[in-house]
């Protein structure tokens, strides 16, 4: 696919994160034009107004025109809005357009009203900084060429993995909600350090760097987290004492159950 046009319907937090990552990268084939459809064009104008390939759209009629020109449509809508938006733009759909959905809880089958060529993507907010994670599921009709294009469009955000759609609710929890879970743990670490007398600024930066470094160590070694954790624990030392105190509060099972609960909530969206 060459000289193609992308239309982003619902360019909110995740839509703008994907857009930002695409605009900051270079790959072939690169889009010749991007329409960003949003209810708040002033906000996007500040972020993307100087980009030569970007055009902003806010009214329904402009959105219809943007969809009609599109070869690729990125759905960054709230899940409850997709049917309403479909009704607004359905006459502009060609049936051959590639659909990339960023919505949680909306199945590939449900998205097939837009096109049979559907890629369902779950990513997260760190995508804006090029260090996000994205899980991708493809409809059976999606061609190898289309799959390659989706990967090229999404890879600028960070890591991409391909998974079966049945695992997408898990990805919604682990990947989509994961940053909030990590931030809660980070906030707790900062609070503990501040409680003991460290300044907030030093504690904040240190906790963030500890999380970053630990993640890098896990990825590069390929070791199980338990194996790496045991290397930090010396007999009678501070680390094992702190870990046991955390286990007294059922920290491990609470985090695991949090992942489970978020995945179940994601699955419930598709049942409504």
Short mmCIF file of N, CA and C in Angstrom, two decimals, residues 31-185:
data_model
loop_
_atom_site.label_atom_id
_atom_site.label_comp_id
_atom_site.label_asym_id
_atom_site.label_seq_id
_atom_site.Cartn_x
_atom_site.Cartn_y
_atom_site.Cartn_z
N UNK A 31 2.51 7.18 5.45
CA UNK A 31 1.25 7.81 5.03
C UNK A 31 1.47 9.17 4.38
N UNK A 32 0.67 9.47 3.35
CA UNK A 32 0.79 10.78 2.70
C UNK A 32 -0.06 11.83 3.40
N UNK A 33 -1.06 11.36 4.16
CA UNK A 33 -1.96 12.30 4.83
C UNK A 33 -2.58 11.63 6.05
N UNK A 34 -2.83 12.43 7.11
CA UNK A 34 -3.52 11.93 8.30
C UNK A 34 -4.62 12.92 8.68
N UNK A 35 -5.84 12.41 8.77
CA UNK A 35 -6.96 13.20 9.29
C UNK A 35 -7.15 12.84 10.76
N UNK A 36 -7.18 13.83 11.63
CA UNK A 36 -7.41 13.61 13.05
C UNK A 36 -8.78 14.17 13.41
N UNK A 37 -9.69 13.28 13.76
CA UNK A 37 -11.08 13.67 14.04
C UNK A 37 -11.30 13.71 15.55
N UNK A 38 -11.69 14.85 16.07
CA UNK A 38 -11.84 15.03 17.50
C UNK A 38 -12.86 16.11 17.81
N UNK A 39 -13.41 16.04 19.02
CA UNK A 39 -14.35 17.07 19.46
C UNK A 39 -13.62 18.30 19.99
N UNK A 40 -12.31 18.18 20.19
CA UNK A 40 -11.51 19.29 20.74
C UNK A 40 -10.33 19.59 19.83
N UNK A 41 -10.58 20.18 18.66
CA UNK A 41 -9.49 20.43 17.70
C UNK A 41 -8.44 21.41 18.20
N UNK A 42 -8.82 22.29 19.15
CA UNK A 42 -7.86 23.28 19.65
C UNK A 42 -6.69 22.59 20.33
N UNK A 43 -6.99 21.54 21.10
CA UNK A 43 -5.94 20.80 21.80
C UNK A 43 -4.99 20.13 20.82
N UNK A 44 -5.56 19.49 19.79
CA UNK A 44 -4.72 18.81 18.80
C UNK A 44 -3.94 19.80 17.94
N UNK A 45 -4.52 20.98 17.74
CA UNK A 45 -3.84 22.00 16.93
C UNK A 45 -2.52 22.40 17.58
N UNK A 46 -2.50 22.46 18.90
CA UNK A 46 -1.27 22.81 19.62
C UNK A 46 -0.22 21.72 19.46
N UNK A 47 -0.68 20.46 19.42
CA UNK A 47 0.25 19.33 19.37
C UNK A 47 0.69 18.98 17.96
N UNK A 48 -0.25 19.05 17.00
CA UNK A 48 0.04 18.56 15.65
C UNK A 48 -0.15 19.61 14.55
N UNK A 49 -0.47 20.84 14.94
CA UNK A 49 -0.80 21.88 13.96
C UNK A 49 0.30 22.18 12.96
N UNK A 50 1.54 21.94 13.32
CA UNK A 50 2.67 22.25 12.42
C UNK A 50 3.08 21.06 11.55
N UNK A 51 2.39 19.94 11.70
CA UNK A 51 2.74 18.76 10.91
C UNK A 51 2.13 18.88 9.51
N UNK A 52 2.95 18.82 8.46
CA UNK A 52 2.45 19.07 7.10
C UNK A 52 1.44 18.05 6.59
N UNK A 53 1.50 16.80 7.08
CA UNK A 53 0.59 15.79 6.56
C UNK A 53 -0.71 15.69 7.36
N UNK A 54 -0.82 16.49 8.43
CA UNK A 54 -1.98 16.38 9.33
C UNK A 54 -3.05 17.41 8.99
N UNK A 55 -4.31 16.94 8.97
CA UNK A 55 -5.48 17.82 8.87
C UNK A 55 -6.42 17.50 10.01
N UNK A 56 -6.98 18.52 10.63
CA UNK A 56 -7.88 18.33 11.77
C UNK A 56 -9.33 18.38 11.31
N UNK A 57 -10.16 17.58 11.97
CA UNK A 57 -11.57 17.50 11.63
C UNK A 57 -12.37 17.42 12.92
N UNK A 58 -13.49 18.14 12.98
CA UNK A 58 -14.28 18.11 14.21
C UNK A 58 -15.78 17.89 13.99
N UNK A 59 -16.33 18.40 12.89
CA UNK A 59 -17.77 18.24 12.67
C UNK A 59 -18.07 16.93 11.95
N UNK A 60 -19.31 16.47 12.05
CA UNK A 60 -19.70 15.18 11.47
C UNK A 60 -19.45 15.14 9.96
N UNK A 61 -19.78 16.21 9.27
CA UNK A 61 -19.61 16.23 7.82
C UNK A 61 -18.15 16.11 7.42
N UNK A 62 -17.28 16.81 8.15
CA UNK A 62 -15.84 16.70 7.88
C UNK A 62 -15.33 15.29 8.17
N UNK A 63 -15.87 14.68 9.23
CA UNK A 63 -15.48 13.31 9.57
C UNK A 63 -15.87 12.34 8.47
N UNK A 64 -17.04 12.55 7.89
CA UNK A 64 -17.48 11.70 6.77
C UNK A 64 -16.52 11.80 5.59
N UNK A 65 -16.12 13.02 5.29
CA UNK A 65 -15.17 13.23 4.19
C UNK A 65 -13.83 12.56 4.49
N UNK A 66 -13.40 12.68 5.75
CA UNK A 66 -12.12 12.08 6.15
C UNK A 66 -12.17 10.56 6.03
N UNK A 67 -13.30 9.96 6.40
CA UNK A 67 -13.46 8.51 6.29
C UNK A 67 -13.49 8.08 4.82
N UNK A 68 -14.14 8.87 3.99
CA UNK A 68 -14.24 8.53 2.57
C UNK A 68 -12.87 8.51 1.90
N UNK A 69 -11.97 9.39 2.34
CA UNK A 69 -10.63 9.45 1.76
C UNK A 69 -9.68 8.40 2.33
N UNK A 70 -10.06 7.80 3.44
CA UNK A 70 -9.13 6.95 4.19
C UNK A 70 -8.90 5.59 3.56
N UNK A 71 -7.66 5.14 3.64
CA UNK A 71 -7.30 3.76 3.33
C UNK A 71 -7.18 2.96 4.63
N UNK A 72 -6.78 3.67 5.69
CA UNK A 72 -6.64 3.07 7.02
C UNK A 72 -7.43 3.94 8.00
N UNK A 73 -8.27 3.31 8.82
CA UNK A 73 -9.05 4.03 9.83
C UNK A 73 -8.65 3.52 11.21
N UNK A 74 -8.17 4.42 12.04
CA UNK A 74 -7.83 4.09 13.42
C UNK A 74 -8.99 4.53 14.32
N UNK A 75 -9.56 3.58 15.07
CA UNK A 75 -10.68 3.88 15.97
C UNK A 75 -10.14 4.08 17.38
N UNK A 76 -10.05 5.35 17.80
CA UNK A 76 -9.60 5.68 19.15
C UNK A 76 -10.75 6.12 20.02
N UNK A 77 -11.95 5.65 19.71
CA UNK A 77 -13.18 6.06 20.39
C UNK A 77 -13.33 5.39 21.75
N UNK A 78 -14.21 5.95 22.58
CA UNK A 78 -14.68 5.24 23.75
C UNK A 78 -15.54 4.08 23.25
N UNK A 79 -15.45 2.90 23.89
CA UNK A 79 -16.18 1.73 23.37
C UNK A 79 -17.67 1.95 23.17
N UNK A 80 -18.31 2.71 24.04
CA UNK A 80 -19.76 2.91 23.92
C UNK A 80 -20.14 3.82 22.76
N UNK A 81 -19.15 4.45 22.13
CA UNK A 81 -19.44 5.40 21.05
C UNK A 81 -19.37 4.82 19.65
N UNK A 82 -18.79 3.61 19.51
CA UNK A 82 -18.45 3.16 18.15
C UNK A 82 -19.67 2.96 17.26
N UNK A 83 -20.79 2.49 17.83
CA UNK A 83 -21.99 2.26 17.01
C UNK A 83 -22.59 3.58 16.52
N UNK A 84 -22.58 4.58 17.40
CA UNK A 84 -23.08 5.90 17.02
C UNK A 84 -22.23 6.51 15.91
N UNK A 85 -20.90 6.39 16.06
CA UNK A 85 -20.00 6.93 15.04
C UNK A 85 -20.15 6.16 13.73
N UNK A 86 -20.32 4.85 13.83
CA UNK A 86 -20.54 4.05 12.62
C UNK A 86 -21.76 4.56 11.85
N UNK A 87 -22.84 4.84 12.55
CA UNK A 87 -24.04 5.34 11.89
C UNK A 87 -23.78 6.68 11.20
N UNK A 88 -22.91 7.48 11.78
CA UNK A 88 -22.60 8.79 11.19
C UNK A 88 -21.78 8.68 9.90
N UNK A 89 -20.90 7.67 9.84
CA UNK A 89 -19.94 7.61 8.73
C UNK A 89 -20.15 6.42 7.80
N UNK A 90 -21.14 5.58 8.04
CA UNK A 90 -21.27 4.32 7.31
C UNK A 90 -21.37 4.51 5.80
N UNK A 91 -21.97 5.61 5.37
CA UNK A 91 -22.10 5.84 3.93
C UNK A 91 -20.77 6.21 3.28
N UNK A 92 -19.76 6.52 4.09
CA UNK A 92 -18.44 6.87 3.56
C UNK A 92 -17.48 5.68 3.57
N UNK A 93 -17.91 4.58 4.15
CA UNK A 93 -17.06 3.39 4.21
C UNK A 93 -17.10 2.65 2.87
N UNK A 94 -15.95 2.13 2.46
CA UNK A 94 -15.86 1.44 1.17
C UNK A 94 -15.95 -0.07 1.31
N UNK A 95 -15.70 -0.58 2.52
CA UNK A 95 -15.67 -2.02 2.73
C UNK A 95 -14.29 -2.63 2.54
N UNK A 96 -13.38 -1.86 1.94
CA UNK A 96 -12.01 -2.34 1.70
C UNK A 96 -10.99 -1.69 2.63
N UNK A 97 -11.45 -0.79 3.47
CA UNK A 97 -10.52 -0.07 4.34
C UNK A 97 -10.01 -0.95 5.47
N UNK A 98 -8.77 -0.71 5.86
CA UNK A 98 -8.16 -1.43 6.97
C UNK A 98 -8.53 -0.71 8.27
N UNK A 99 -9.13 -1.42 9.21
CA UNK A 99 -9.57 -0.85 10.48
C UNK A 99 -8.60 -1.26 11.58
N UNK A 100 -8.09 -0.28 12.31
CA UNK A 100 -7.23 -0.54 13.48
C UNK A 100 -7.97 0.00 14.69
N UNK A 101 -8.43 -0.90 15.55
CA UNK A 101 -9.21 -0.48 16.72
C UNK A 101 -8.35 -0.44 17.97
N UNK A 102 -8.46 0.66 18.71
CA UNK A 102 -7.77 0.80 20.00
C UNK A 102 -8.73 0.62 21.17
N UNK A 103 -9.97 0.21 20.88
CA UNK A 103 -11.02 0.16 21.89
C UNK A 103 -10.99 -1.14 22.69
N UNK A 104 -11.16 -1.03 23.99
CA UNK A 104 -11.25 -2.20 24.86
C UNK A 104 -12.66 -2.78 24.79
N UNK A 105 -12.75 -4.11 24.83
CA UNK A 105 -14.04 -4.77 24.99
C UNK A 105 -14.92 -4.83 23.76
N UNK A 106 -14.44 -4.36 22.62
CA UNK A 106 -15.21 -4.44 21.37
C UNK A 106 -14.55 -5.50 20.49
N UNK A 107 -15.29 -6.52 20.12
CA UNK A 107 -14.70 -7.67 19.44
C UNK A 107 -14.49 -7.40 17.95
N UNK A 108 -13.66 -8.24 17.35
CA UNK A 108 -13.42 -8.16 15.91
C UNK A 108 -14.73 -8.38 15.15
N UNK A 109 -15.56 -9.29 15.63
CA UNK A 109 -16.85 -9.53 14.99
C UNK A 109 -17.72 -8.28 15.01
N UNK A 110 -17.74 -7.58 16.13
CA UNK A 110 -18.52 -6.35 16.23
C UNK A 110 -17.96 -5.26 15.32
N UNK A 111 -16.65 -5.22 15.19
CA UNK A 111 -16.00 -4.20 14.37
C UNK A 111 -16.14 -4.47 12.88
N UNK A 112 -16.59 -5.68 12.53
CA UNK A 112 -16.70 -6.03 11.11
C UNK A 112 -17.79 -5.23 10.39
N UNK A 113 -18.60 -4.44 11.12
CA UNK A 113 -19.55 -3.56 10.46
C UNK A 113 -18.81 -2.47 9.66
N UNK A 114 -17.59 -2.15 10.08
CA UNK A 114 -16.78 -1.16 9.37
C UNK A 114 -16.11 -1.77 8.15
N UNK A 115 -15.57 -2.97 8.32
CA UNK A 115 -14.82 -3.65 7.26
C UNK A 115 -14.47 -5.05 7.75
N UNK A 116 -14.20 -5.96 6.82
CA UNK A 116 -13.76 -7.30 7.24
C UNK A 116 -12.27 -7.31 7.56
N UNK A 117 -11.58 -6.23 7.23
CA UNK A 117 -10.14 -6.14 7.48
C UNK A 117 -9.91 -5.38 8.79
N UNK A 118 -9.85 -6.12 9.89
CA UNK A 118 -9.80 -5.51 11.22
C UNK A 118 -8.57 -5.98 11.99
N UNK A 119 -7.86 -5.03 12.57
CA UNK A 119 -6.79 -5.32 13.53
C UNK A 119 -7.18 -4.69 14.86
N UNK A 120 -7.20 -5.48 15.89
CA UNK A 120 -7.55 -5.00 17.22
C UNK A 120 -6.26 -4.81 18.01
N UNK A 121 -6.06 -3.63 18.53
CA UNK A 121 -4.79 -3.29 19.20
C UNK A 121 -5.08 -2.81 20.63
N UNK A 122 -4.33 -3.35 21.57
CA UNK A 122 -4.36 -2.82 22.94
C UNK A 122 -2.98 -2.29 23.27
N UNK A 123 -2.91 -1.00 23.54
CA UNK A 123 -1.64 -0.40 23.90
C UNK A 123 -1.81 0.40 25.18
N UNK A 124 -0.82 1.21 25.53
CA UNK A 124 -0.89 1.93 26.80
C UNK A 124 -0.29 3.34 26.69
N UNK A 125 -0.44 4.11 27.74
CA UNK A 125 -0.05 5.52 27.70
C UNK A 125 1.45 5.76 27.49
N UNK A 126 2.36 4.88 27.93
CA UNK A 126 3.78 5.12 27.61
C UNK A 126 4.08 5.12 26.12
N UNK A 127 3.10 4.73 25.30
CA UNK A 127 3.29 4.78 23.84
C UNK A 127 3.66 6.18 23.37
N UNK A 128 3.17 7.19 24.06
CA UNK A 128 3.46 8.58 23.68
C UNK A 128 4.95 8.87 23.75
N UNK A 129 5.69 8.12 24.56
CA UNK A 129 7.12 8.36 24.77
C UNK A 129 7.98 7.31 24.07
N UNK A 130 7.34 6.50 23.22
CA UNK A 130 8.09 5.50 22.47
C UNK A 130 8.50 4.29 23.27
N UNK A 131 7.93 4.12 24.46
CA UNK A 131 8.28 2.97 25.31
C UNK A 131 7.02 2.24 25.77
N UNK A 132 6.03 2.21 24.88
CA UNK A 132 4.78 1.52 25.19
C UNK A 132 4.85 0.05 24.80
N UNK A 133 3.74 -0.63 25.03
CA UNK A 133 3.58 -2.02 24.64
C UNK A 133 2.25 -2.14 23.92
N UNK A 134 2.19 -2.95 22.88
CA UNK A 134 0.94 -3.14 22.14
C UNK A 134 0.75 -4.61 21.80
N UNK A 135 -0.45 -5.12 22.09
CA UNK A 135 -0.85 -6.46 21.67
C UNK A 135 -1.79 -6.31 20.48
N UNK A 136 -1.60 -7.13 19.46
CA UNK A 136 -2.37 -7.03 18.22
C UNK A 136 -3.02 -8.37 17.89
N UNK A 137 -4.32 -8.32 17.55
CA UNK A 137 -5.04 -9.48 17.02
C UNK A 137 -5.60 -9.12 15.66
N UNK A 138 -5.58 -10.07 14.74
CA UNK A 138 -6.05 -9.81 13.38
C UNK A 138 -7.27 -10.65 13.04
N UNK A 139 -8.19 -10.04 12.28
CA UNK A 139 -9.30 -10.81 11.71
C UNK A 139 -8.75 -11.75 10.65
N UNK A 140 -9.44 -12.88 10.40
CA UNK A 140 -8.94 -13.85 9.42
C UNK A 140 -8.73 -13.27 8.02
N UNK A 141 -9.52 -12.24 7.67
CA UNK A 141 -9.44 -11.68 6.31
C UNK A 141 -8.23 -10.78 6.09
N UNK A 142 -7.57 -10.36 7.15
CA UNK A 142 -6.45 -9.42 7.02
C UNK A 142 -5.29 -10.09 6.29
N UNK A 143 -4.81 -9.45 5.24
CA UNK A 143 -3.74 -10.03 4.43
C UNK A 143 -2.38 -9.84 5.09
N UNK A 144 -1.40 -10.57 4.58
CA UNK A 144 -0.03 -10.44 5.09
C UNK A 144 0.48 -9.01 4.89
N UNK A 145 0.17 -8.41 3.76
CA UNK A 145 0.58 -7.03 3.49
C UNK A 145 -0.04 -6.07 4.50
N UNK A 146 -1.31 -6.28 4.82
CA UNK A 146 -1.99 -5.42 5.79
C UNK A 146 -1.42 -5.64 7.20
N UNK A 147 -1.12 -6.88 7.54
CA UNK A 147 -0.51 -7.16 8.84
C UNK A 147 0.83 -6.44 8.98
N UNK A 148 1.62 -6.48 7.92
CA UNK A 148 2.92 -5.81 7.93
C UNK A 148 2.75 -4.30 8.12
N UNK A 149 1.73 -3.73 7.46
CA UNK A 149 1.49 -2.29 7.59
C UNK A 149 1.07 -1.94 9.01
N UNK A 150 0.18 -2.74 9.59
CA UNK A 150 -0.24 -2.50 10.97
C UNK A 150 0.96 -2.51 11.90
N UNK A 151 1.82 -3.50 11.74
CA UNK A 151 3.01 -3.59 12.59
C UNK A 151 3.92 -2.37 12.42
N UNK A 152 4.07 -1.90 11.18
CA UNK A 152 4.90 -0.71 10.95
C UNK A 152 4.29 0.54 11.59
N UNK A 153 2.97 0.63 11.58
CA UNK A 153 2.30 1.79 12.17
C UNK A 153 2.34 1.75 13.70
N UNK A 154 2.30 0.55 14.27
CA UNK A 154 2.22 0.42 15.72
C UNK A 154 3.61 0.29 16.37
N UNK A 155 4.57 -0.29 15.66
CA UNK A 155 5.90 -0.51 16.25
C UNK A 155 6.58 0.75 16.79
N UNK A 156 6.36 1.95 16.21
CA UNK A 156 7.00 3.14 16.77
C UNK A 156 6.66 3.43 18.23
N UNK A 157 5.59 2.83 18.74
CA UNK A 157 5.23 3.10 20.14
C UNK A 157 6.08 2.31 21.11
N UNK A 158 6.79 1.28 20.63
CA UNK A 158 7.61 0.46 21.52
C UNK A 158 7.58 -1.00 21.12
N UNK A 159 7.19 -1.87 22.05
CA UNK A 159 7.14 -3.32 21.81
C UNK A 159 5.76 -3.72 21.27
N UNK A 160 5.73 -4.59 20.25
CA UNK A 160 4.47 -5.15 19.77
C UNK A 160 4.52 -6.67 19.86
N UNK A 161 3.39 -7.26 20.22
CA UNK A 161 3.25 -8.72 20.26
C UNK A 161 1.93 -9.08 19.57
N UNK A 162 1.91 -10.20 18.87
CA UNK A 162 0.68 -10.68 18.24
C UNK A 162 0.09 -11.80 19.09
N UNK A 163 -1.21 -11.69 19.39
CA UNK A 163 -1.87 -12.65 20.26
C UNK A 163 -3.22 -13.05 19.65
N UNK A 164 -3.77 -14.20 20.03
CA UNK A 164 -5.13 -14.54 19.61
C UNK A 164 -6.14 -13.60 20.29
N UNK A 165 -7.24 -13.36 19.64
CA UNK A 165 -8.22 -12.42 20.20
C UNK A 165 -8.73 -12.86 21.57
N UNK A 166 -8.76 -14.17 21.83
CA UNK A 166 -9.27 -14.64 23.11
C UNK A 166 -8.43 -14.15 24.29
N UNK A 167 -7.19 -13.73 24.03
CA UNK A 167 -6.30 -13.21 25.08
C UNK A 167 -6.35 -11.68 25.19
N UNK A 168 -7.21 -11.03 24.41
CA UNK A 168 -7.19 -9.58 24.36
C UNK A 168 -7.66 -8.93 25.67
N UNK A 169 -8.59 -9.56 26.38
CA UNK A 169 -9.02 -9.01 27.67
C UNK A 169 -7.88 -9.05 28.69
N UNK A 170 -7.07 -10.10 28.62
CA UNK A 170 -5.89 -10.17 29.49
C UNK A 170 -4.92 -9.06 29.14
N UNK A 171 -4.72 -8.83 27.84
CA UNK A 171 -3.83 -7.75 27.40
C UNK A 171 -4.37 -6.38 27.83
N UNK A 172 -5.69 -6.23 27.80
CA UNK A 172 -6.29 -4.97 28.25
C UNK A 172 -5.91 -4.69 29.70
N UNK A 173 -5.92 -5.73 30.51
CA UNK A 173 -5.57 -5.58 31.93
C UNK A 173 -4.07 -5.40 32.12
N UNK A 174 -3.28 -6.34 31.59
CA UNK A 174 -1.83 -6.34 31.83
C UNK A 174 -1.14 -5.16 31.15
N UNK A 175 -1.51 -4.91 29.88
CA UNK A 175 -0.84 -3.86 29.11
C UNK A 175 -1.54 -2.52 29.27
N UNK A 176 -2.86 -2.50 29.02
CA UNK A 176 -3.59 -1.24 29.05
C UNK A 176 -3.66 -0.62 30.44
N UNK A 177 -4.02 -1.44 31.44
CA UNK A 177 -4.13 -0.94 32.81
C UNK A 177 -2.81 -1.02 33.56
N UNK A 178 -1.86 -1.79 33.02
CA UNK A 178 -0.58 -2.03 33.71
C UNK A 178 0.14 -0.80 34.21
N UNK A 179 0.23 0.28 33.40
CA UNK A 179 0.93 1.48 33.90
C UNK A 179 0.34 2.02 35.20
N UNK A 180 -0.99 1.97 35.34
CA UNK A 180 -1.61 2.45 36.59
C UNK A 180 -1.21 1.57 37.76
N UNK A 181 -1.14 0.23 37.53
CA UNK A 181 -0.73 -0.68 38.60
C UNK A 181 0.73 -0.41 38.99
N UNK A 182 1.59 -0.22 37.98
CA UNK A 182 2.99 0.08 38.27
C UNK A 182 3.13 1.41 39.02
N UNK A 183 2.34 2.38 38.62
CA UNK A 183 2.42 3.70 39.27
C UNK A 183 1.95 3.64 40.72
N UNK A 184 0.96 2.78 41.00
CA UNK A 184 0.52 2.61 42.38
C UNK A 184 1.66 2.02 43.22
N UNK A 185 2.35 1.02 42.68
CA UNK A 185 3.49 0.44 43.41
C UNK A 185 4.61 1.47 43.58
#
